[in-house]
Amino acid sequence: MTGAGMRMSSLFVRTLRDDPADAEVPSHKLMVRAGLIRRVASGIYSWLPLGNRVLRNVAQIVREEMDAAGAQEVILPIAQPLDLWKQSGRDEAYGPMMFRVQDRKEAWYAMSPTAEEVVTTLVAGEYSSYKDLPVNLYQINWKYRDELRPRFGLLRAREFLMKDAYSFDADLAGLQASYDAMYDAYGRVFTRCGLTFRSVKAQSGEIGGDTSQEFMAVAAIGEDAFVWCEQCDYAANTEAATRRAHEGVAIPEQPAREPVHTPDMPGIDVVAEHLNTTADLLMKAIAFDVDGDLVLALVPGDREVNEYAVFAAFPGRSVRLYTDADFAMRSDLPKGYIGPDFAGATHTIADSSIRAPHGWVTGANEVDHHAKHMTLGRDFTPSEWAEIVLVESGDACPSCGSPLRIDRGIEVGHVFQLGTKYSEALGASFTDEHGAEHLMQMGCYGIGVSRILSAVVEEHHDDGGIAWPASVAPYQVHIVVLPGRGDTAATVTRAAEDLYEGLRARGVDVLLDDRDASPGVKFADADLLGMPVQLTVGAKGVGRGVVERKVRATGERDELDLATALDALTA
Ligand SMILES: [Zn+2]
């Protein structure tokens, strides 16, 4: 197949040297400067030819992986009767976030933010037997959310391209299989798009909540912090993240417990300095109320307790941090001076790092007093052990032990087990082999197709502009022609045209900068637009029978013989 070709002299693009005033993040600035998108209204953009080519490439990767995973492509309407949304209760749930339009008969329509209602109604109308299931339908279509504050270009837009898939199964085992197939396909999509990403289990409010995972692309400007491992696929929300447990170690013989007077010393660091030690050798005992019981959480003085981990350690019970009012009710509990041996605690739950080979400085259960040389097993014994500190960057990965990282992430995908919420509200049922009726088990799976462009640019750019991964680049090769004014100009132009036609004939998509512009302008635009390979065809080089190749992402340069350049470029 012939590769696509485009001449810069005809391409509908005007690059900008300066950042647009309303852009705050690199991807937004660069996509406007490179002429991929133009703002029409707040959070609403026109897609210019180069932007459209990248969008199509990303959509095609998504399409190929969805098809390979057994999903079938459909197109569902953008304008959806609002009555459907009332039936599911989501008209109210979305509130002002949803665009609503009225037709000439004054009937209301929702501008689709997703399509559970329409697709469930569709499947319910066509399928009624267990023999029909499973089925997974997807679309790649424009979606709408009336964001209060659209920003960051395509990252929080009001109109965006999204892939949404919906699976229908006869039972929970089937739902799990459909969900797993989508999960695996998502990994392939984001890998092919050139993203560094991890999947993160979404925090579920209550026990037994819906199963759902978010795919986060690592990006400094991401909206959510998360913990991840570079060496394996471990990743988690900051609340759910844990580190590798500390092993028990032998504690050398310690001096006897020694009370010390520490008056008027607010905070761990002041106490540590007064006692000529460091915060990591102090221990905090943090009071929690667990169904009316006092529970102490023990963590090193330089670490923060993870309240969610303490909640998780007492499943099914009501857990909360002690408040000033709680302390006021208990005159025996000296706030700020609680020790791990406080007799009034029902439980003491200790982080595994409390198993350290040294004694601890702890509260002495008396206002203005601490105790030194508090020794595990001799002076205090926790009733339970767990990982209850908030993970910090550099902590050991619970899966492989490598140092964990904390970064921000852009959510580029989400897989969700819906169960029967929509099939119940919209009547999607089937009869089994015995004639009994059941509700279909549903899953829904979203990918932010236009959002992926922002994530890719956030990861693949430098001061000069975008550096597209080949898989999504608008063109693979950008030929910069510098014919000059001399009598060799025609020869140089001929050489560039030959490369342009030759590459296209071999199926390569090529952009040719044939404009009458200065070398500086052409090179700056080539870096800004970010095609993976730049070829410079100039008078000096052509005189020696060579062209210069530059790899945009690395800046690596070499020279190719004109005679064999086509082979070298398509090898
Ligand atoms: Zn790891």
XYZ file of C-alpha atoms and ligand atoms in Angstrom:
572
model
C 0.000 0.000 0.000
C 1.248 3.462 -0.865
C 2.171 5.563 2.128
C 0.396 8.853 2.758
C 2.210 11.954 1.611
C 1.830 15.622 2.439
C 3.700 18.780 1.476
C 4.131 21.443 4.128
C 3.365 24.054 1.439
C -0.206 22.660 1.252
C -0.695 21.298 4.780
C -3.391 23.100 6.751
C -1.253 24.098 9.705
C 0.179 27.261 11.237
C 2.715 26.487 13.922
C 3.109 28.900 16.826
C 6.399 29.945 18.442
C 4.746 31.014 21.698
C 2.648 29.098 24.173
C -1.082 29.887 24.123
C -2.060 32.032 27.095
C -4.700 29.615 28.433
C -2.451 26.512 28.389
C -0.987 25.323 31.701
C 0.551 21.940 30.874
C 3.115 20.856 28.241
C 0.745 18.659 26.227
C -1.822 21.435 25.869
C 0.821 24.015 24.881
C 2.506 21.723 22.352
C -0.671 20.409 20.745
C -1.816 23.967 20.087
C 1.635 25.161 18.984
C 2.043 22.199 16.605
C -1.342 22.947 15.071
C -3.019 19.686 16.084
C -6.034 21.309 17.733
C -7.637 24.729 17.962
C -9.986 25.905 20.689
C -13.555 26.633 19.580
C -15.134 27.080 23.008
C -14.128 26.206 26.558
C -13.116 22.510 26.506
C -14.198 22.111 22.864
C -11.688 21.817 20.023
C -11.417 21.517 16.259
C -9.052 18.799 15.088
C -6.693 19.894 12.329
C -5.162 17.434 9.837
C -2.097 16.482 11.909
C -4.151 16.084 15.094
C -6.744 14.062 13.255
C -4.076 11.675 11.936
C -2.798 10.961 15.466
C -6.339 10.563 16.777
C -7.086 8.075 13.984
C -3.903 6.124 14.710
C -4.752 5.826 18.408
C -8.350 4.882 17.605
C -7.109 2.226 15.171
C -4.866 0.649 17.835
C -7.839 0.563 20.209
C -10.061 -0.907 17.472
C -7.579 -3.647 16.585
C -7.160 -4.726 20.202
C -10.908 -4.649 20.904
C -11.582 -6.740 17.800
C -8.821 -9.179 18.745
C -10.387 -9.546 22.208
C -13.712 -10.537 20.646
C -15.624 -7.270 21.062
C -17.815 -6.064 18.174
C -17.873 -2.458 17.011
C -21.178 -0.578 16.876
C -22.146 3.083 16.799
C -24.585 4.266 19.433
C -26.301 7.648 19.279
C -24.821 10.745 20.870
C -28.303 12.230 21.392
C -30.089 9.820 23.754
C -33.651 10.130 25.097
C -33.432 11.516 28.609
C -36.190 9.097 29.709
C -33.671 6.252 29.495
C -31.415 8.147 31.881
C -34.314 8.714 34.243
C -35.023 4.959 34.259
C -31.492 4.183 35.406
C -31.439 7.063 37.881
C -28.399 8.584 36.219
C -30.148 11.729 34.997
C -30.111 12.874 38.599
C -26.699 11.357 39.376
C -25.002 13.299 36.568
C -26.789 16.525 37.412
C -25.205 19.578 35.766
C -22.307 17.466 34.428
C -24.539 16.279 31.547
C -25.400 18.326 28.454
C -29.150 18.175 27.758
C -30.858 19.363 24.579
C -34.501 19.769 23.645
C -36.002 18.939 20.265
C -38.740 20.938 18.489
C -41.419 18.873 20.251
C -39.834 19.835 23.549
C -38.616 16.308 24.273
C -35.333 16.150 26.181
C -32.184 14.360 25.071
C -28.909 13.697 26.857
C -25.639 14.278 24.983
C -24.003 10.932 25.753
C -21.333 10.998 28.485
C -21.415 7.142 28.300
C -23.927 4.679 26.874
C -24.943 2.029 29.434
C -28.652 2.836 29.074
C -28.765 2.729 25.271
C -26.632 -0.401 24.905
C -28.490 -2.299 27.652
C -31.813 -1.493 26.005
C -30.382 -2.558 22.644
C -29.161 -5.931 23.913
C -32.363 -6.516 25.933
C -34.373 -6.038 22.734
C -32.325 -8.500 20.674
C -31.207 -11.212 23.104
C -33.312 -13.299 25.495
C -31.637 -16.715 25.783
C -28.548 -18.041 27.540
C -27.490 -19.293 24.083
C -27.064 -15.670 22.938
C -24.516 -14.809 25.618
C -21.845 -13.620 26.065
C -21.619 -10.550 23.881
C -19.348 -7.501 24.097
C -20.198 -4.350 22.113
C -17.987 -1.294 21.791
C -17.957 2.041 20.036
C -15.420 4.812 19.462
C -17.490 7.946 19.610
C -17.669 11.526 20.863
C -18.758 12.000 24.450
C -19.825 15.042 26.433
C -19.351 16.234 29.995
C -20.176 19.770 31.008
C -17.084 20.223 33.189
C -17.315 23.128 35.572
C -13.724 24.080 34.820
C -12.362 22.616 31.594
C -8.562 22.779 31.544
C -5.354 21.086 30.413
C -6.516 20.879 26.790
C -7.752 17.381 26.000
C -7.285 16.164 29.570
C -10.405 17.801 30.923
C -12.373 18.660 27.814
C -16.148 18.932 27.478
C -16.149 17.068 24.147
C -13.836 14.074 23.854
C -13.366 10.858 21.880
C -13.833 7.751 23.969
C -13.944 4.020 23.420
C -16.665 2.472 25.534
C -17.316 -1.281 25.622
C -20.100 -3.177 27.385
C -20.076 -6.907 28.102
C -23.153 -9.034 28.800
C -22.773 -12.431 30.430
C -25.025 -15.103 31.898
C -23.179 -15.376 35.208
C -20.399 -13.952 37.364
C -17.791 -16.381 36.010
C -18.592 -15.149 32.517
C -18.366 -11.529 33.648
C -14.950 -12.225 35.155
C -13.754 -13.771 31.876
C -15.031 -10.795 29.845
C -13.429 -8.402 32.320
C -10.087 -10.235 32.191
C -10.097 -10.170 28.372
C -10.647 -6.394 28.398
C -7.993 -5.910 31.092
C -5.415 -7.740 28.978
C -6.404 -5.854 25.819
C -5.983 -2.538 27.657
C -2.416 -3.415 28.544
C -1.686 -4.053 24.861
C -3.358 -0.773 23.791
C -1.340 1.424 26.153
C 1.907 -0.413 25.414
C 1.394 0.053 21.673
C 0.694 3.774 22.210
C 4.102 4.141 23.878
C 2.813 4.915 27.375
C 4.409 4.042 30.705
C 1.383 2.936 32.703
C 0.209 0.768 35.578
C -3.207 -0.538 36.486
C -4.427 0.480 39.919
C -7.226 -1.164 41.821
C -9.772 1.581 42.321
C -10.520 2.176 45.987
C -13.861 0.644 46.805
C -15.901 2.452 49.437
C -17.303 -0.544 51.239
C -16.324 -4.206 51.613
C -17.577 -6.269 48.698
C -17.853 -3.165 46.515
C -17.669 -3.292 42.758
C -14.476 -4.580 41.191
C -12.817 -1.918 39.121
C -9.342 -0.967 37.955
C -7.932 2.246 36.558
C -5.075 2.438 34.074
C -2.788 5.325 34.971
C -0.220 6.795 32.571
C 2.714 8.159 34.562
C 2.831 11.950 34.132
C 4.064 14.803 36.309
C 0.880 16.755 35.641
C -1.488 13.844 36.411
C -4.503 14.471 38.606
C -3.910 11.618 41.077
C -0.829 10.469 42.975
C -0.169 6.736 42.977
C 2.503 4.314 44.080
C 4.182 2.035 41.552
C 7.164 -0.211 40.975
C 9.407 0.192 37.936
C 10.626 -3.417 38.139
C 7.282 -5.216 38.297
C 3.618 -4.384 37.697
C 2.790 -3.492 41.312
C 0.781 -0.272 41.607
C -1.757 1.097 44.075
C -3.474 4.240 45.287
C -1.533 5.978 48.001
C -4.172 4.799 50.505
C -4.062 1.166 49.388
C -0.296 0.929 48.859
C 1.815 -1.138 51.224
C 5.500 -1.877 51.468
C 7.311 -5.152 52.026
C 6.914 -6.337 55.636
C 9.930 -6.111 57.945
C 11.160 -9.454 59.271
C 11.542 -9.983 62.987
C 15.147 -9.413 64.100
C 17.068 -10.091 67.301
C 17.233 -6.993 69.510
C 20.576 -6.501 71.293
C 20.433 -6.241 75.094
C 18.943 -2.811 75.945
C 19.428 -0.633 79.033
C 16.434 -0.546 81.400
C 13.418 1.636 80.566
C 14.320 5.197 81.541
C 11.716 7.935 82.057
C 12.735 11.406 80.851
C 11.165 14.809 81.475
C 10.167 16.481 78.163
C 8.121 19.540 79.077
C 6.536 21.826 76.469
C 7.806 19.944 73.463
C 5.247 19.893 70.718
C 6.093 17.417 68.021
C 8.394 14.487 67.420
C 11.289 16.521 66.054
C 11.579 18.751 69.113
C 11.605 15.738 71.429
C 14.171 13.980 69.223
C 16.450 17.011 69.288
C 16.113 17.412 73.061
C 17.071 13.769 73.579
C 19.871 14.029 71.036
C 18.366 11.351 68.801
C 16.418 11.171 65.508
C 12.708 10.927 64.749
C 13.020 7.422 63.278
C 14.103 6.119 66.720
C 10.975 7.548 68.348
C 7.646 5.749 68.259
C 4.208 7.264 67.830
C 1.165 5.635 69.421
C -1.913 6.946 67.622
C -5.329 6.519 69.228
C -8.241 5.110 67.225
C -11.795 4.396 68.274
C -12.915 0.955 67.083
C -16.592 0.442 67.971
C -15.950 2.253 71.264
C -12.714 0.398 72.031
C -9.401 2.263 72.283
C -6.898 0.930 69.748
C -3.322 2.218 69.530
C -1.515 2.210 66.191
C 2.274 2.083 66.576
C 4.484 3.587 63.856
C 8.033 5.031 63.791
C 8.206 8.756 64.557
C 9.324 9.702 61.051
C 6.361 7.977 59.356
C 2.671 8.768 58.952
C 0.029 6.222 59.880
C -2.183 5.110 56.987
C -5.700 5.381 58.395
C -7.086 3.223 55.584
C -4.735 0.406 56.558
C -5.953 0.616 60.160
C -9.563 0.533 58.902
C -8.694 -2.527 56.818
C -7.204 -4.290 59.866
C -10.607 -4.248 61.603
C -12.985 -5.349 58.849
C -16.667 -4.871 59.500
C -16.047 -2.581 62.468
C -16.408 1.163 62.711
C -12.938 2.718 62.921
C -12.034 6.379 63.347
C -9.175 8.523 64.590
C -9.521 9.884 68.117
C -10.793 13.459 68.138
C -10.175 16.163 70.746
C -13.627 15.332 72.103
C -12.599 11.685 72.549
C -9.459 12.739 74.420
C -11.533 15.080 76.590
C -13.657 12.082 77.662
C -10.611 10.092 78.769
C -8.538 11.891 81.352
C -6.282 8.805 81.718
C -5.090 9.105 78.114
C -2.332 11.779 77.824
C -2.501 13.066 74.264
C 0.993 13.292 72.774
C 2.527 11.128 75.513
C 0.826 7.779 74.952
C 3.142 4.781 75.211
C 2.832 1.393 73.471
C 2.289 -0.153 76.915
C -0.766 1.950 77.778
C -2.897 -0.413 79.865
C -6.255 0.975 78.792
C -5.900 -0.029 75.122
C -7.995 -2.951 73.882
C -5.589 -3.593 71.001
C -2.220 -2.273 69.919
C -1.588 -2.704 66.217
C 2.041 -2.179 65.181
C 3.626 -1.538 61.813
C 6.132 -4.294 61.019
C 8.968 -1.723 61.063
C 8.537 -1.578 64.857
C 10.486 -4.890 64.793
C 13.746 -2.915 64.660
C 17.003 -3.973 66.343
C 16.965 -1.154 68.893
C 14.998 0.266 71.783
C 12.490 3.082 71.207
C 11.788 6.462 72.700
C 8.030 6.461 73.375
C 5.437 8.350 75.348
C 5.486 7.441 79.054
C 1.690 7.595 79.540
C 2.162 10.776 81.571
C 1.969 14.383 80.401
C 5.424 15.924 79.705
C 7.175 12.553 79.982
C 8.769 10.134 77.545
C 10.521 6.826 78.126
C 13.843 5.696 76.607
C 15.006 2.166 75.755
C 11.450 0.836 75.384
C 12.074 -2.665 74.090
C 9.763 -4.893 72.069
C 8.872 -8.066 73.965
C 10.208 -6.691 77.250
C 8.365 -3.404 77.787
C 5.556 -3.729 75.258
C 3.971 -6.386 73.052
C 1.561 -5.374 70.264
C -1.562 -7.497 69.928
C -1.459 -7.347 66.108
C 0.988 -6.630 63.306
C 0.190 -5.071 59.943
C 1.616 -2.689 57.336
C 0.087 0.576 58.519
C 2.427 3.388 57.459
C 1.758 5.525 54.398
C 4.168 4.367 51.714
C 6.954 6.775 50.798
C 9.104 6.839 47.699
C 12.020 4.395 48.099
C 10.115 1.915 50.308
C 10.471 -1.728 49.254
C 7.908 -3.039 46.737
C 5.680 -5.657 48.416
C 5.913 -7.863 45.309
C 9.598 -7.725 44.340
C 11.429 -5.603 46.933
C 12.634 -2.911 44.482
C 12.303 0.727 45.567
C 8.770 2.037 45.033
C 8.081 5.331 43.277
C 5.310 7.823 43.920
C 4.226 9.694 40.822
C 1.177 11.331 39.444
C -0.905 9.633 36.806
C -3.376 10.415 34.045
C -6.299 7.993 34.014
C -6.389 6.694 30.424
C -8.640 3.676 30.953
C -11.032 2.118 33.412
C -12.499 -1.384 33.579
C -15.533 -1.957 35.756
C -17.722 -4.895 36.801
C -21.214 -3.435 36.887
C -23.132 -6.596 37.782
C -26.891 -6.235 37.325
C -27.381 -2.529 38.096
C -28.381 -1.602 34.532
C -29.859 -4.932 33.458
C -32.235 -4.636 36.407
C -33.171 -0.993 35.762
C -33.646 -1.523 32.014
C -34.929 -5.098 31.909
C -32.023 -7.006 30.320
C -32.803 -10.602 31.245
C -32.476 -14.041 29.656
C -33.854 -17.520 30.229
C -31.504 -20.362 31.166
C -31.655 -23.950 29.852
C -34.417 -24.748 32.378
C -36.537 -21.794 31.373
C -35.756 -19.739 34.489
C -35.222 -16.004 34.037
C -32.034 -14.193 35.164
C -30.559 -10.719 34.819
C -27.534 -10.299 32.563
C -24.195 -9.610 34.296
C -22.625 -6.504 32.809
C -19.179 -4.956 32.643
C -18.194 -1.594 31.175
C -14.808 -0.577 29.879
C -13.660 2.905 28.890
C -10.581 4.283 27.144
C -10.051 8.011 26.743
C -8.911 8.020 23.104
C -8.364 11.781 22.776
C -6.968 11.839 26.317
C -4.304 9.306 25.272
C -2.885 11.980 22.933
C -2.280 14.272 25.890
C -0.735 11.452 27.906
C 1.554 10.484 24.998
C 2.720 14.091 24.537
C 3.289 14.470 28.297
C 5.596 11.453 28.184
C 7.198 12.095 24.779
C 8.307 15.709 24.462
C 11.304 17.950 25.084
C 12.033 21.673 24.916
C 11.908 21.570 21.104
C 8.472 20.002 20.853
C 6.739 16.641 20.488
C 8.563 13.351 19.827
C 5.808 10.989 18.663
C 6.219 7.243 19.098
C 6.128 5.720 15.601
C 2.898 3.834 16.383
C 0.816 7.018 16.637
C 2.875 9.625 14.698
C 1.029 11.594 11.988
C 3.853 10.748 9.535
C 6.872 8.503 10.004
C 9.400 10.642 8.139
C 9.763 14.420 7.887
C 11.927 15.495 4.940
C 13.496 18.945 5.288
C 14.612 20.245 1.891
C 17.228 23.015 1.817
C 17.782 23.687 -1.888
C 19.580 27.004 -1.268
C 20.015 29.602 -4.014
C 22.877 28.036 -5.936
C 22.794 26.201 -9.248
C 22.508 22.866 -7.396
C 19.049 23.805 -6.077
C 17.255 21.784 -8.737
C 19.411 18.709 -8.018
C 18.697 18.963 -4.278
C 14.969 19.336 -4.836
C 15.042 16.356 -7.221
C 16.816 14.207 -4.589
C 14.232 15.158 -1.948
C 11.323 14.457 -4.302
C 12.815 11.065 -5.159
C 13.078 10.177 -1.473
C 9.518 11.389 -0.876
C 8.065 9.318 -3.715
C 10.344 6.345 -3.016
C 9.373 6.149 0.672
C 5.681 6.461 -0.142
C 5.976 3.697 -2.717
C 7.336 1.509 0.077
C 4.340 2.265 2.307
C 5.932 4.929 4.516
C 3.872 8.023 5.489
C 5.975 11.091 4.654
C 5.780 14.832 5.273
C 7.878 16.952 2.900
C 8.862 20.473 3.942
C 9.048 22.087 0.504
C 8.267 25.604 1.763
C 10.345 28.589 0.783
C 11.444 29.141 4.375
C 14.763 29.475 6.227
C 16.581 26.367 7.527
C 15.984 27.658 11.085
C 12.217 27.775 10.621
C 12.145 24.352 8.979
C 14.262 22.666 11.662
C 12.241 24.268 14.488
C 8.982 23.088 12.911
C 10.347 19.574 12.349
C 11.239 19.332 16.054
C 7.918 20.863 17.132
C 5.770 18.546 14.951
C 7.756 15.547 16.165
C 7.820 12.940 13.378
C 10.057 10.030 14.502
C 12.644 10.443 11.723
C 13.890 13.685 10.143
C 15.814 13.669 6.866
C 17.729 16.773 5.847
C 18.384 17.070 2.125
C 20.768 19.971 1.527
C 23.225 21.197 -1.108
C 26.399 20.158 0.748
C 25.158 16.671 1.525
C 23.740 15.973 -1.906
C 27.069 17.161 -3.376
C 28.729 14.340 -1.382
C 25.884 11.917 -2.201
C 24.421 11.801 1.327
C 21.414 12.971 3.386
C 21.389 13.486 7.128
C 19.074 11.427 9.345
C 18.042 12.537 12.823
C 16.044 10.400 15.238
C 13.686 12.896 16.860
C 13.348 11.143 20.232
C 17.080 10.726 20.910
C 18.631 13.444 18.750
C 20.956 10.796 17.245
C 22.247 11.770 13.792
C 23.903 9.854 10.992
C 24.388 10.126 7.249
C 22.776 7.874 4.669
C 24.059 7.308 1.146
C 21.531 8.746 -1.256
C 21.841 5.637 -3.394
C 20.825 3.269 -0.574
C 18.816 5.625 1.682
C 15.456 4.009 0.847
C 16.717 0.571 1.869
C 18.279 1.950 5.064
C 15.061 3.748 6.023
C 12.772 0.785 5.409
C 15.067 -1.975 6.662
Zn 8.027 -4.551 42.323
